Amino acid sequence: MIDLPPYPPLDPSNYDLIIVGTGVSESVLAAAASSSGSSVLHLDPNPFYGSHFASLSLPDLTSFLHSNSFSSPPPPSSPPLPPSNNHDFISVDLVNRSLYSSVEISSFESEILEEHSRRFNVDLCGPRVVFCADESINLMLKSGANNYVEFKSIDASFVGDSSGELRNVPDSRAAIFKDKSLTLLEKNQLMKFFKLVQSHLASSTENDDTTTVKISEEDMESPFVDFLTKMRLPPKIKSIILYAIAMLDYDQDNMETCRHLLKTKEGIDRMALYIISMGRFSNALGALIYPIYGQGELPQAFCRRAAVKGCIYVLRMPITALLLDKETGGYKGISKMKLSVFLSQRRLINKRKVARGICVIRGSVKADVSNALIVYPPKSLFPEQLTAIRVLQLGSGLAVCPADMHVLYLSTLCDNDDQGIKSLLSAMSNLIRLPDPENHQSDSVVENDTCEAKPILLWRALYVQELVKGEFGGTISSMPSPDGNLNNNEIVESALKLYEQLMGSEELFKEETSVENTTEENDDGVDIED
Amino acid sequence: MHGRPRKASKPEEEAASAAKAVKLRSLQSQFMKNHHDKIYTEEAIELSTKLLEINPEAYTAWNYRKLAVEDSLSRIDSDPNLVNSILDEELRVVESALRQNFKSYGAWHHRKWVLSKGHSSIAHELKLLDKFQRLDSRNFHAWNYRRFVVELTKRSEQDELQYTDDMINNNFSNYSAWHNRSVLLSSLLAQNADGFMPNERIPDEYDLVHSAIFTDPDDQSGWFYHLWLLDQTLNVETPLLTSSWPSHGSTIILSGAGCLNGSSSKFTTFCSESGSFPLILYFDQAVGGVSSSTVTIDSELKGNEDLVWEPISYKNSQVSCVWVTHLKYVSTDLCEYKVKIRVGNSPGIVSSRGHNFRAPYEFVFTAHVHDTVKDSQEGIVSWTDGFDIWDAKSKDLNSLITLDQLQAEIDFKWRQEAIDSEVECFGILSDSKIGKLTLARLLMAREAMVSDDAVKGVRYEEILQLYNDLMALDSSHYQYYKDEHSVAFLHKMTSSSESLSRHLFRYRGMNNLVCLRLNNLSLSRIASVEKLLFVQMLDLSHNELHSTEGLEAMQLLSCLNLSHNRIRSFSALDSLRHVKQLKVLDVSHNHIGKHSVDTTRYLCSSPLSNSEWSQDDVGRQNPGLVTKYWDAYFVLRDLNLKQLDIAGNEISGNEFSSFVLQVVPKLVWLDGQKLGN
């Protein structure tokens, strides 16, 4: 670590709120709190914005993963504070808990990558996209953070299986019409189901209309997978709806391994997000968009918004300890001061983990498609595959990698590292040519002819990230780690919850809302490049 | 735009629109003055521009601009730059008017007019269209204009077809795109362009439209296109002869008036007072040009060299499906003649759509001429007794088989396969009304194509059931389904000799007339007449018929029972005027005269303006009654009825009866009463 010059003293020295870490939820909170007039100090030990949501160059990503993993030696601890007994506060040491394990990074064409190393903006929390109707988009529009980010559409969405074939996800009327792999009857059944959901959604917004079809209360409480069966949808369609539209992780047909059996109500909500996203912006191709320059742009946009509203930013500021008041347990100094800290050390959720993989490839997994989402439903790759594997391919158009290359993000939920990594490797070998032929001797003969079409792996990172929930209450609250979801909705939700706790019922981004609405009436507000 | 709810306007909006109206009115009056005084100065033209930008619907203003353009063009000696600048200004005005309302007929028409005068850039037009079609992809004005521009640019039809592909892929609820597709494909198929052979292309189109229909059966666009495709599949452009009377290989017995009773029941016996018998040709579509040069007749029957062929048409047109001529015979020589007919040996028979009859057909029948004892017995024809069971071995049913032989000569293979796969496909979508209807139509089409006796007619039960379901499901289209049900029933009945002969009888009372009894079948429409040309006596009583349309082809018909039907006026019997043999007509117990307002009456020109009747005896003697019963008059006057039953109608009564006697002086029986001389 480079010795940095000491920071100049901060002025003012008292804040309503001190936030450590610049992940999505912290940044949203910072923007919201500053907007409502609170004085906020926003710190981050890293030299970049975004914390675990950052987009980094390949070397930076490598070092960040290593320095935040269990296997690496603990970071050199700062000189211990002088014994504090003689003061009226106590010191609580903060240990930056490592999130990552089984980090394995391999480079196969180092020279080329080094040449372009600064042209990569690789997400730590991938695969992660934005639904057009996401809460984070609403918040951006409300806060004005939308002015700092541009998006592009994800061109296509596929479902994959062990055969290596990628089939389009028939997620809209036009897509169902165009789909070549569905039978006519399947088209009919799928569209019927979409219509039922749409009619149900319409009836819940205009509750006076009795003519529209509504899903019964009883069905809403039953498992979604049972409801789909009841609607006589064939297994193929069920799988598309469950894993490629509702974006579920766990095998809904296997009660033993399914950690989260989705109710119809939740399923309809998830479909609603997808359906509303499809139609939200006229210049978006589908439901999903992605920020140009990477996911790290999102927390940064909120930080910039916060800075405009007077939030003070200090990066490269490691927090080693908290000083708590002896009597109250609160902070020394101004009683109003509240502190929000990233990462609870206590609440690990059943030791759940998400295995992530990043591949830099030459070529594309599907001809003529650059930005695409691919879902492998449970059991689609191998019988023991318990959870869905999601893969996101992004191209140079999004300024995340050099031209002619693509970045591939993979993730799947897992209970242990081996299980997760195995799933990711299986998806990788399905999509790309792995450079090490020794592992695949048995396959090589069979795959020979298809091999040529598959993109070549240039660089790969595999790591397993622990899932940590946020914890609020008291004067110190903590925020969640990146979750296993495809979007930031739950992350943003927790930030809003905390905001409510801190600020009460004060309206979110009140001021900005009124300005925005009058000036940009005809604009969608969100920049989506064609 | 589609599917956008109309919002009630706010008070301030109403105020604004009132202000706009005031401004518009003043502009309008100024403009009208300019127009009237033929002022084409720059200021005057500018005024019309303003008017059109506010109200693109001001058609007069567009016309004024046309005059103004003509005026300025006449003054500038065709300097191309000046011409272009004048025309470009017009295009600009149209564009801004279209921005105001892109469904303005006047604006689109003006643009076409300007383009026909000359233009600087046609590429700009396509770009502009893309813009409008992105705003509203179904805007038919834009599509119309697109076709116009495409013609100007000579853009290939294949490219345009690709454009409809893109538009349909974007949103398949685009009837304009489907329609344009059908226009382009019709043209490409007609040219037999590369890759556009009907047998290859039509199945592909079925695949495309299936995706639309199955994805969203509630959307109409796909169904319309499917209907068009079905039409393309079934329509054989070349006209074909479907049947004739006498049919190939048949034997007929000809005799003079008052024929002998008890002649052989195996043949059709035809009696005629005039010494001639009809020869009927029935084509699958309306044709013209049937004459003694296009149809040649070889026989020893003398005096038939210059036959006159008459189209039997509901309207007075020179094209018809049915053509008839009358062959003379002399009843004194007891003899047997062979008659050989060759249809279409020399060209000249042309369908109403301009396609030539290209499958010459030859048939032969035998005619026995019997000398008969004159017997002027004129007994009443009874519909209740005197019928003998049909002899199933009769050769008269040959006409049913003839049809199939004719069809087999044309290549039906791909059409049959296409329909077969459609039937299979729509079997699974028959839970909706349109699904049922389509399946029923497909099955009908399939039955019409099947020539294999083993599978022939097996689907009719299903068709009838589908129409029954539809009648129950969709009461607002009940009558249509009912009619189709009747058609299907009649097709079924005529699909085999067995089923037809169940309804056939011989009427002893009149020389063993061939009688078809279709009473009590709740028929609402007549069909399959081409297979029933040999019928001489037809019982259609106790049905739900509204009209006799179709019966005109049955030239042998001499007795017709229409009692207990739903005939509402004599106009509905108009087609019977062509049935010259008709002697006995029962229209009792119908609704003739019940409805004081007869809708068909308003479609006819006033009978008073018709000069024909006023010179007629009856017309001169009794103009009041003719005016009152003019529809009865026109029909009955042309018939040679001996027996008429009219009781049980609102119209019947003493006045009408006396009128009938005047119009039909030869009538012997009226409502079961023999009339004294």
PDB file of N, CA and C in Angstrom, chain B residues 25 52 81-82 207 358 361 383 404 557 598 630 652 668:
ATOM      1  N   ARG B  25     -62.143  31.110 -38.660  1.00  0.00           N
ATOM      2  CA  ARG B  25     -63.264  31.652 -39.446  1.00  0.00           C
ATOM      3  C   ARG B  25     -62.830  32.870 -40.251  1.00  0.00           C
ATOM      4  N   LEU B  52     -54.243  26.032 -43.905  1.00  0.00           N
ATOM      5  CA  LEU B  52     -54.025  24.580 -43.965  1.00  0.00           C
ATOM      6  C   LEU B  52     -53.193  24.086 -42.800  1.00  0.00           C
ATOM      7  N   ASN B  81     -35.239  24.890 -61.942  1.00  0.00           N
ATOM      8  CA  ASN B  81     -34.983  25.286 -60.557  1.00  0.00           C
ATOM      9  C   ASN B  81     -36.205  25.934 -59.924  1.00  0.00           C
ATOM     10  N   LEU B  82     -36.829  26.809 -60.727  1.00  0.00           N
ATOM     11  CA  LEU B  82     -38.012  27.492 -60.211  1.00  0.00           C
ATOM     12  C   LEU B  82     -39.148  26.498 -59.985  1.00  0.00           C
ATOM     13  N   ASP B 207     -47.647 -20.610 -42.641  1.00  0.00           N
ATOM     14  CA  ASP B 207     -46.823 -20.720 -41.431  1.00  0.00           C
ATOM     15  C   ASP B 207     -46.739 -19.376 -40.718  1.00  0.00           C
ATOM     16  N   ARG B 358     -59.575 -23.248 -70.277  1.00  0.00           N
ATOM     17  CA  ARG B 358     -58.460 -23.886 -70.975  1.00  0.00           C
ATOM     18  C   ARG B 358     -58.525 -25.404 -70.980  1.00  0.00           C
ATOM     19  N   TYR B 361     -63.622 -29.830 -72.896  1.00  0.00           N
ATOM     20  CA  TYR B 361     -64.290 -30.994 -72.326  1.00  0.00           C
ATOM     21  C   TYR B 361     -65.337 -31.469 -73.310  1.00  0.00           C
ATOM     22  N   TRP B 383     -98.683 -32.641 -53.584  1.00  0.00           N
ATOM     23  CA  TRP B 383     -97.375 -32.813 -52.955  1.00  0.00           C
ATOM     24  C   TRP B 383     -97.429 -33.861 -51.850  1.00  0.00           C
ATOM     25  N   ASP B 404     -66.229 -34.708 -60.293  1.00  0.00           N
ATOM     26  CA  ASP B 404     -64.947 -35.111 -59.749  1.00  0.00           C
ATOM     27  C   ASP B 404     -63.946 -35.401 -60.853  1.00  0.00           C
ATOM     28  N   LEU B 557     -86.925 -27.781 -64.029  1.00  0.00           N
ATOM     29  CA  LEU B 557     -87.872 -27.732 -62.935  1.00  0.00           C
ATOM     30  C   LEU B 557     -89.261 -27.344 -63.451  1.00  0.00           C
ATOM     31  N   ASP B 598     -90.688  -3.179 -47.947  1.00  0.00           N
ATOM     32  CA  ASP B 598     -89.886  -4.242 -48.536  1.00  0.00           C
ATOM     33  C   ASP B 598     -88.548  -3.655 -48.930  1.00  0.00           C
ATOM     34  N   TRP B 630     -96.687  -4.693 -58.018  1.00  0.00           N
ATOM     35  CA  TRP B 630     -95.732  -4.715 -59.126  1.00  0.00           C
ATOM     36  C   TRP B 630     -94.723  -5.847 -59.027  1.00  0.00           C
ATOM     37  N   SER B 652    -102.597 -12.527 -49.938  1.00  0.00           N
ATOM     38  CA  SER B 652    -103.690 -13.233 -50.610  1.00  0.00           C
ATOM     39  C   SER B 652    -105.047 -12.674 -50.208  1.00  0.00           C
ATOM     40  N   VAL B 668    -104.709 -22.772 -64.357  1.00  0.00           N
ATOM     41  CA  VAL B 668    -105.824 -23.717 -64.244  1.00  0.00           C
ATOM     42  C   VAL B 668    -106.235 -23.899 -62.788  1.00  0.00           C
TER      43      VAL B 668
END
